CSV table of N, CA and C in Angstrom, one decimal:
chain,number,residue,atom,x,y,z
A,1,UNK,N,4.4,-73.0,82.6
A,1,UNK,CA,4.7,-71.4,82.9
A,1,UNK,C,4.5,-70.9,81.3
A,2,UNK,N,4.0,-69.3,81.3
A,2,UNK,CA,3.4,-68.8,80.4
A,2,UNK,C,4.4,-68.2,79.2
A,3,UNK,N,4.5,-68.3,77.9
A,3,UNK,CA,5.4,-67.9,76.8
A,3,UNK,C,5.2,-66.7,76.7
A,4,UNK,N,3.8,-66.2,77.3
A,4,UNK,CA,3.2,-64.2,77.1
A,4,UNK,C,2.1,-64.1,77.8
A,5,UNK,N,1.8,-63.0,77.9
A,5,UNK,CA,0.7,-62.7,78.8
A,5,UNK,C,-0.1,-61.9,78.0
A,6,UNK,N,-1.3,-62.0,78.0
A,6,UNK,CA,-2.7,-61.5,76.9
A,6,UNK,C,-3.1,-60.4,77.3
A,7,UNK,N,-3.1,-59.4,76.6
A,7,UNK,CA,-4.2,-58.4,76.7
A,7,UNK,C,-5.1,-57.6,75.8
A,8,UNK,N,-6.2,-57.6,76.2
A,8,UNK,CA,-7.2,-57.2,76.0
A,8,UNK,C,-7.4,-55.7,75.6
A,9,UNK,N,-7.5,-55.4,74.2
A,9,UNK,CA,-7.8,-54.3,73.6
A,9,UNK,C,-9.3,-54.0,74.1
A,10,UNK,N,-9.9,-52.7,73.8
A,10,UNK,CA,-11.1,-52.4,74.2
A,10,UNK,C,-12.1,-53.7,73.1
A,11,UNK,N,-12.0,-53.2,71.9
A,11,UNK,CA,-13.2,-54.0,70.6
A,11,UNK,C,-12.4,-55.3,71.2
A,12,UNK,N,-11.5,-55.9,71.7
A,12,UNK,CA,-11.3,-57.4,72.1
A,12,UNK,C,-12.1,-57.6,72.9
A,13,UNK,N,-12.5,-56.9,74.2
A,13,UNK,CA,-13.2,-57.2,75.6
A,13,UNK,C,-14.4,-57.3,75.1
A,14,UNK,N,-15.2,-55.9,74.5
A,14,UNK,CA,-16.5,-55.9,74.0
A,14,UNK,C,-16.7,-56.9,72.9
A,15,UNK,N,-15.7,-57.4,72.1
A,15,UNK,CA,-16.6,-59.0,71.2
A,15,UNK,C,-17.0,-59.9,72.1
A,16,UNK,N,-15.9,-60.3,73.1
A,16,UNK,CA,-16.1,-61.6,74.4
A,16,UNK,C,-17.4,-61.2,75.5
A,17,UNK,N,-17.4,-59.8,75.8
A,17,UNK,CA,-18.6,-60.0,76.4
A,17,UNK,C,-19.9,-59.6,75.5
A,18,UNK,N,-19.7,-59.6,74.2
A,18,UNK,CA,-21.1,-59.7,73.5
A,18,UNK,C,-21.6,-61.4,73.3
A,19,UNK,N,-20.8,-62.1,73.6
A,19,UNK,CA,-20.5,-63.6,73.4
A,19,UNK,C,-21.9,-64.3,74.6
A,20,UNK,N,-22.3,-65.7,74.4
A,20,UNK,CA,-23.2,-66.0,75.3
A,20,UNK,C,-21.6,-66.8,76.4
A,21,UNK,N,-22.2,-66.9,77.9
A,21,UNK,CA,-21.4,-67.2,78.9
A,21,UNK,C,-20.0,-68.2,78.2
A,22,UNK,N,-20.8,-69.3,77.6
A,22,UNK,CA,-20.1,-71.0,77.4
A,22,UNK,C,-19.0,-70.5,76.4
A,23,UNK,N,-19.3,-69.4,75.1
A,23,UNK,CA,-18.3,-69.5,74.0
A,23,UNK,C,-17.4,-68.5,74.5
A,24,UNK,N,-17.6,-67.4,75.4
A,24,UNK,CA,-16.6,-66.8,75.8
A,24,UNK,C,-15.6,-67.5,76.6
A,25,UNK,N,-16.4,-68.7,77.6
A,25,UNK,CA,-15.2,-69.4,78.3
A,25,UNK,C,-14.6,-70.4,77.8
A,26,UNK,N,-15.0,-70.8,76.6
A,26,UNK,CA,-14.2,-71.5,75.7
A,26,UNK,C,-13.0,-70.4,74.9
A,27,UNK,N,-13.3,-69.4,74.6
A,27,UNK,CA,-12.1,-68.4,73.8
A,27,UNK,C,-11.2,-68.2,75.3
A,28,UNK,N,-11.1,-68.0,76.2
A,28,UNK,CA,-10.7,-68.1,77.7
A,28,UNK,C,-9.8,-69.1,78.0
A,29,UNK,N,-10.3,-70.3,77.5
A,29,UNK,CA,-9.6,-71.2,77.8
A,29,UNK,C,-8.8,-72.1,77.1
A,30,UNK,N,-8.9,-71.0,75.7
A,30,UNK,CA,-7.9,-71.4,74.2
A,30,UNK,C,-6.8,-70.4,74.6
A,31,UNK,N,-7.3,-69.2,75.3
A,31,UNK,CA,-6.0,-67.9,75.2
A,31,UNK,C,-4.8,-68.7,75.9
A,32,UNK,N,-5.6,-68.9,77.4
A,32,UNK,CA,-5.0,-69.8,78.5
A,32,UNK,C,-4.1,-70.6,77.9
A,33,UNK,N,-4.5,-71.9,77.1
A,33,UNK,CA,-3.5,-72.7,76.4
A,33,UNK,C,-2.6,-72.9,76.0
A,34,UNK,N,-3.0,-71.4,75.1
A,34,UNK,CA,-1.8,-70.7,73.9
A,34,UNK,C,-0.6,-70.4,74.9
A,35,UNK,N,-1.1,-69.6,76.1
A,35,UNK,CA,0.0,-68.8,76.2
A,35,UNK,C,1.1,-70.1,76.9
A,36,UNK,N,0.6,-71.1,77.2
A,36,UNK,CA,1.3,-72.1,77.6
A,36,UNK,C,1.9,-73.4,76.9
A,37,UNK,N,1.4,-73.4,75.4
A,37,UNK,CA,1.5,-74.5,74.5
A,37,UNK,C,2.1,-73.3,73.4
A,38,UNK,N,2.7,-74.6,72.2
A,38,UNK,CA,3.0,-73.6,70.7
A,38,UNK,C,1.7,-74.5,70.1
A,39,UNK,N,0.6,-74.3,70.3
A,39,UNK,CA,-0.5,-75.0,69.7
A,39,UNK,C,-1.2,-73.7,68.3
A,40,UNK,N,-0.4,-74.5,67.3
A,40,UNK,CA,-0.9,-73.8,66.3
A,40,UNK,C,-2.6,-73.8,65.6
A,41,UNK,N,-2.5,-74.7,66.5
A,41,UNK,CA,-4.4,-75.2,65.9
A,41,UNK,C,-5.0,-74.3,66.8
A,42,UNK,N,-4.9,-73.4,67.6
A,42,UNK,CA,-5.5,-72.5,68.6
A,42,UNK,C,-4.5,-70.9,68.3
A,43,UNK,N,-3.3,-71.1,68.3
A,43,UNK,CA,-2.5,-69.3,67.9
A,43,UNK,C,-1.4,-69.4,67.1
A,44,UNK,N,-1.8,-69.1,65.7
A,44,UNK,CA,-1.1,-69.1,64.6
A,44,UNK,C,-1.2,-67.5,64.1
A,45,UNK,N,-0.1,-67.6,63.0
A,45,UNK,CA,-0.1,-66.8,62.4
A,45,UNK,C,-0.6,-66.7,61.0
A,46,UNK,N,-1.3,-65.5,60.9
A,46,UNK,CA,-2.1,-65.0,60.2
A,46,UNK,C,-1.2,-64.3,58.6
A,47,UNK,N,-0.4,-63.0,59.2
A,47,UNK,CA,0.0,-62.4,58.2
A,47,UNK,C,0.9,-61.4,58.4
A,48,UNK,N,2.1,-60.7,57.8
A,48,UNK,CA,2.6,-59.5,58.7
A,48,UNK,C,2.6,-60.1,60.0
A,49,UNK,N,2.6,-59.2,60.4
A,49,UNK,CA,2.6,-58.7,62.5
A,49,UNK,C,1.7,-59.7,62.8
A,50,UNK,N,0.3,-60.4,62.4
A,50,UNK,CA,-1.0,-60.4,62.7
A,50,UNK,C,-1.0,-61.8,62.9
A,51,UNK,N,-1.5,-62.0,64.1
A,51,UNK,CA,-1.9,-63.4,64.4
A,51,UNK,C,-3.1,-63.2,65.1
A,52,UNK,N,-3.5,-64.7,64.9
A,52,UNK,CA,-5.1,-65.2,65.4
A,52,UNK,C,-5.2,-66.0,66.3
A,53,UNK,N,-6.0,-65.7,67.7
A,53,UNK,CA,-6.4,-66.8,68.6
A,53,UNK,C,-7.7,-67.4,67.6
A,54,UNK,N,-7.5,-68.8,67.4
A,54,UNK,CA,-8.5,-69.6,67.5
A,54,UNK,C,-9.5,-70.4,68.0
A,55,UNK,N,-10.8,-70.5,68.0
A,55,UNK,CA,-11.9,-71.5,68.8
A,55,UNK,C,-12.9,-71.9,68.3
A,56,UNK,N,-13.3,-72.7,68.5
A,56,UNK,CA,-14.7,-73.1,68.1
A,56,UNK,C,-15.2,-74.1,68.7
A,57,UNK,N,-16.9,-73.7,68.8
A,57,UNK,CA,-18.1,-73.5,69.7
A,57,UNK,C,-19.2,-73.6,68.9
A,58,UNK,N,-19.4,-75.1,69.3
A,58,UNK,CA,-21.1,-74.9,68.9
A,58,UNK,C,-21.0,-75.0,67.4
A,59,UNK,N,-20.2,-75.4,66.6
A,59,UNK,CA,-20.1,-74.9,65.2
A,59,UNK,C,-19.8,-73.5,64.5
A,60,UNK,N,-19.3,-72.2,65.5
A,60,UNK,CA,-19.7,-71.2,65.3
A,60,UNK,C,-17.7,-70.9,65.1
A,61,UNK,N,-17.1,-70.5,64.4
A,61,UNK,CA,-15.1,-70.2,64.7
A,61,UNK,C,-15.3,-68.6,64.9
A,62,UNK,N,-14.8,-68.9,66.4
A,62,UNK,CA,-14.6,-67.2,66.7
A,62,UNK,C,-13.1,-67.1,66.8
A,63,UNK,N,-12.7,-66.1,66.2
A,63,UNK,CA,-11.6,-65.2,65.9
A,63,UNK,C,-10.5,-64.1,66.4
A,64,UNK,N,-9.8,-64.2,67.2
A,64,UNK,CA,-9.2,-63.0,67.8
A,64,UNK,C,-8.5,-62.4,67.3
A,65,UNK,N,-7.9,-61.1,66.8
A,65,UNK,CA,-6.8,-61.1,66.1
A,65,UNK,C,-5.7,-60.6,67.3
A,66,UNK,N,-4.5,-60.4,66.7
A,66,UNK,CA,-3.4,-60.3,67.8
A,66,UNK,C,-2.2,-59.9,67.3
A,67,UNK,N,-1.3,-59.2,67.9
A,67,UNK,CA,0.0,-58.4,67.7
A,67,UNK,C,1.4,-59.0,69.1
A,68,UNK,N,2.2,-59.7,68.8
A,68,UNK,CA,3.1,-59.1,69.6
A,68,UNK,C,3.7,-57.6,69.8
A,69,UNK,N,4.0,-57.8,71.3
A,69,UNK,CA,4.8,-56.3,72.0
A,69,UNK,C,5.8,-56.9,72.7
A,70,UNK,N,7.1,-57.1,71.8
A,70,UNK,CA,8.1,-57.2,72.8
A,70,UNK,C,9.1,-55.8,73.6
A,71,UNK,N,8.5,-55.4,73.5
A,71,UNK,CA,9.2,-53.7,74.1
A,71,UNK,C,9.6,-53.8,75.6
A,72,UNK,N,9.1,-54.8,76.0
A,72,UNK,CA,9.2,-55.0,77.4
A,72,UNK,C,9.8,-56.4,77.7
A,73,UNK,N,11.5,-55.9,77.8
A,73,UNK,CA,12.4,-57.1,78.4
A,73,UNK,C,12.0,-58.4,79.3
A,74,UNK,N,10.8,-58.1,80.2
A,74,UNK,CA,10.5,-59.0,81.3
A,74,UNK,C,9.3,-59.6,80.5
A,75,UNK,N,8.3,-59.0,80.0
A,75,UNK,CA,6.9,-59.3,79.6
A,75,UNK,C,7.0,-59.6,78.4
A,76,UNK,N,6.5,-61.0,77.9
A,76,UNK,CA,6.2,-60.9,76.0
A,76,UNK,C,4.6,-60.6,76.1
A,77,UNK,N,4.3,-60.0,75.4
A,77,UNK,CA,3.1,-59.4,75.5
A,77,UNK,C,2.1,-60.0,73.9
A,78,UNK,N,1.1,-60.8,74.4
A,78,UNK,CA,0.3,-60.7,72.9
A,78,UNK,C,-1.0,-59.6,73.0
A,79,UNK,N,-1.2,-58.6,72.0
A,79,UNK,CA,-2.3,-57.6,72.5
A,79,UNK,C,-3.3,-58.4,71.7
A,80,UNK,N,-4.3,-58.5,71.8
A,80,UNK,CA,-6.1,-59.0,71.4
A,80,UNK,C,-6.4,-57.8,70.7
A,81,UNK,N,-6.6,-57.5,69.8
A,81,UNK,CA,-6.8,-56.1,68.4
A,81,UNK,C,-8.7,-56.0,68.7
A,82,UNK,N,-8.7,-57.3,68.1
A,82,UNK,CA,-10.5,-57.3,68.0
A,82,UNK,C,-11.2,-58.6,67.7
A,83,UNK,N,-12.4,-59.2,67.8
A,83,UNK,CA,-12.6,-60.3,67.7
A,83,UNK,C,-13.6,-60.4,66.2
A,84,UNK,N,-14.4,-61.9,65.9
A,84,UNK,CA,-15.3,-61.7,65.0
A,84,UNK,C,-15.7,-63.3,64.9
A,85,UNK,N,-17.1,-63.3,64.8
A,85,UNK,CA,-17.0,-64.8,64.3
A,85,UNK,C,-16.8,-65.3,62.7
A,86,UNK,N,-16.2,-66.2,62.8
A,86,UNK,CA,-15.7,-66.3,60.9
A,86,UNK,C,-16.4,-66.9,60.0
A,87,UNK,N,-17.0,-66.6,59.4
A,87,UNK,CA,-17.7,-66.9,58.0
A,87,UNK,C,-17.7,-67.8,57.0
A,88,UNK,N,-15.9,-67.4,56.4
A,88,UNK,CA,-15.6,-67.6,55.1
A,88,UNK,C,-14.6,-68.7,55.5
A,89,UNK,N,-13.9,-69.5,54.6
A,89,UNK,CA,-12.4,-70.4,54.5
A,89,UNK,C,-11.4,-69.2,55.0
A,90,UNK,N,-11.4,-67.9,54.7
A,90,UNK,CA,-10.3,-66.6,54.4
A,90,UNK,C,-10.5,-65.9,55.9
A,91,UNK,N,-9.8,-65.7,56.5
A,91,UNK,CA,-9.9,-64.5,57.1
A,91,UNK,C,-10.6,-63.1,56.1
A,92,UNK,N,-11.4,-62.7,56.6
A,92,UNK,CA,-11.6,-61.3,55.5
A,92,UNK,C,-10.8,-60.1,55.8
A,93,UNK,N,-10.4,-60.0,54.7
A,93,UNK,CA,-9.0,-58.7,54.7
A,93,UNK,C,-9.4,-57.8,55.6
A,94,UNK,N,-10.6,-57.0,55.6
A,94,UNK,CA,-10.5,-55.6,56.6
A,94,UNK,C,-10.3,-55.8,58.0
A,95,UNK,N,-10.6,-57.2,58.6
A,95,UNK,CA,-10.2,-57.5,59.6
A,95,UNK,C,-8.9,-57.7,60.0
A,96,UNK,N,-7.9,-58.1,58.8
A,96,UNK,CA,-6.8,-57.9,59.1
A,96,UNK,C,-5.9,-56.7,59.1
A,97,UNK,N,-6.9,-55.9,58.0
A,97,UNK,CA,-6.3,-54.6,58.1
A,97,UNK,C,-6.8,-53.7,59.4
A,98,UNK,N,-8.3,-54.2,60.0
A,98,UNK,CA,-8.4,-53.2,61.2
A,98,UNK,C,-7.2,-53.8,62.4
A,99,UNK,N,-6.9,-55.2,62.6
A,99,UNK,CA,-6.0,-55.3,63.3
A,99,UNK,C,-4.4,-54.5,62.7
A,100,UNK,N,-4.2,-54.1,62.0
A,100,UNK,CA,-2.6,-53.8,61.6
A,100,UNK,C,-2.9,-52.1,61.3
A,101,UNK,N,-4.3,-51.4,61.6
A,101,UNK,CA,-4.0,-50.2,61.8
A,101,UNK,C,-3.9,-49.9,63.6
A,102,UNK,N,-4.5,-50.9,64.3
A,102,UNK,CA,-5.1,-50.8,66.0
A,102,UNK,C,-3.5,-51.0,66.4
A,103,UNK,N,-2.4,-51.9,65.5
A,103,UNK,CA,-0.9,-52.2,66.2
A,103,UNK,C,-0.5,-51.4,65.6
A,104,UNK,N,-0.3,-49.9,64.5
A,104,UNK,CA,0.0,-49.0,64.1
A,104,UNK,C,0.0,-48.1,65.3
A,105,UNK,N,-1.0,-47.8,65.8
A,105,UNK,CA,-2.2,-47.2,66.7
A,105,UNK,C,-1.1,-47.1,67.7
A,106,UNK,N,-1.0,-48.4,68.1
A,106,UNK,CA,-1.0,-49.0,69.8
A,106,UNK,C,0.6,-48.7,69.8
A,107,UNK,N,1.5,-48.8,68.8
A,107,UNK,CA,2.9,-49.0,68.7
A,107,UNK,C,3.5,-47.2,69.2
A,108,UNK,N,2.6,-46.3,68.3
A,108,UNK,CA,2.6,-44.5,68.1
A,108,UNK,C,2.6,-44.2,69.6
A,109,UNK,N,1.5,-45.0,70.2
A,109,UNK,CA,1.3,-44.4,71.5
A,109,UNK,C,2.3,-44.4,72.5
A,110,UNK,N,2.9,-45.7,72.3
A,110,UNK,CA,3.9,-46.3,73.2
A,110,UNK,C,5.0,-45.3,73.1
A,111,UNK,N,5.4,-44.5,72.0
A,111,UNK,CA,6.3,-43.1,72.1
A,111,UNK,C,6.9,-42.5,73.0
């Protein structure tokens, strides 16, 4: 059973589409796994309301940032905002800020 459903916003779709097929498959596999398990190696809280899907493939660290939308009582959603290939040990602040901005816009548009 799924704990949540993942929705991909445009920037997340574009990021995944820009990758080679095997890297994209690995990301989808990990997201599917994260939806069914509570594995902090593949889905964990970064800071505030921002979470990250973590995938490693062929030495690349892929990250999709996301946030929760629990406003629908039937479906818990995780909204994937955008992705990037991580080059440093920490997630860049500007990536987290971008995800926070997208989250604010998302909830403002739902009102």
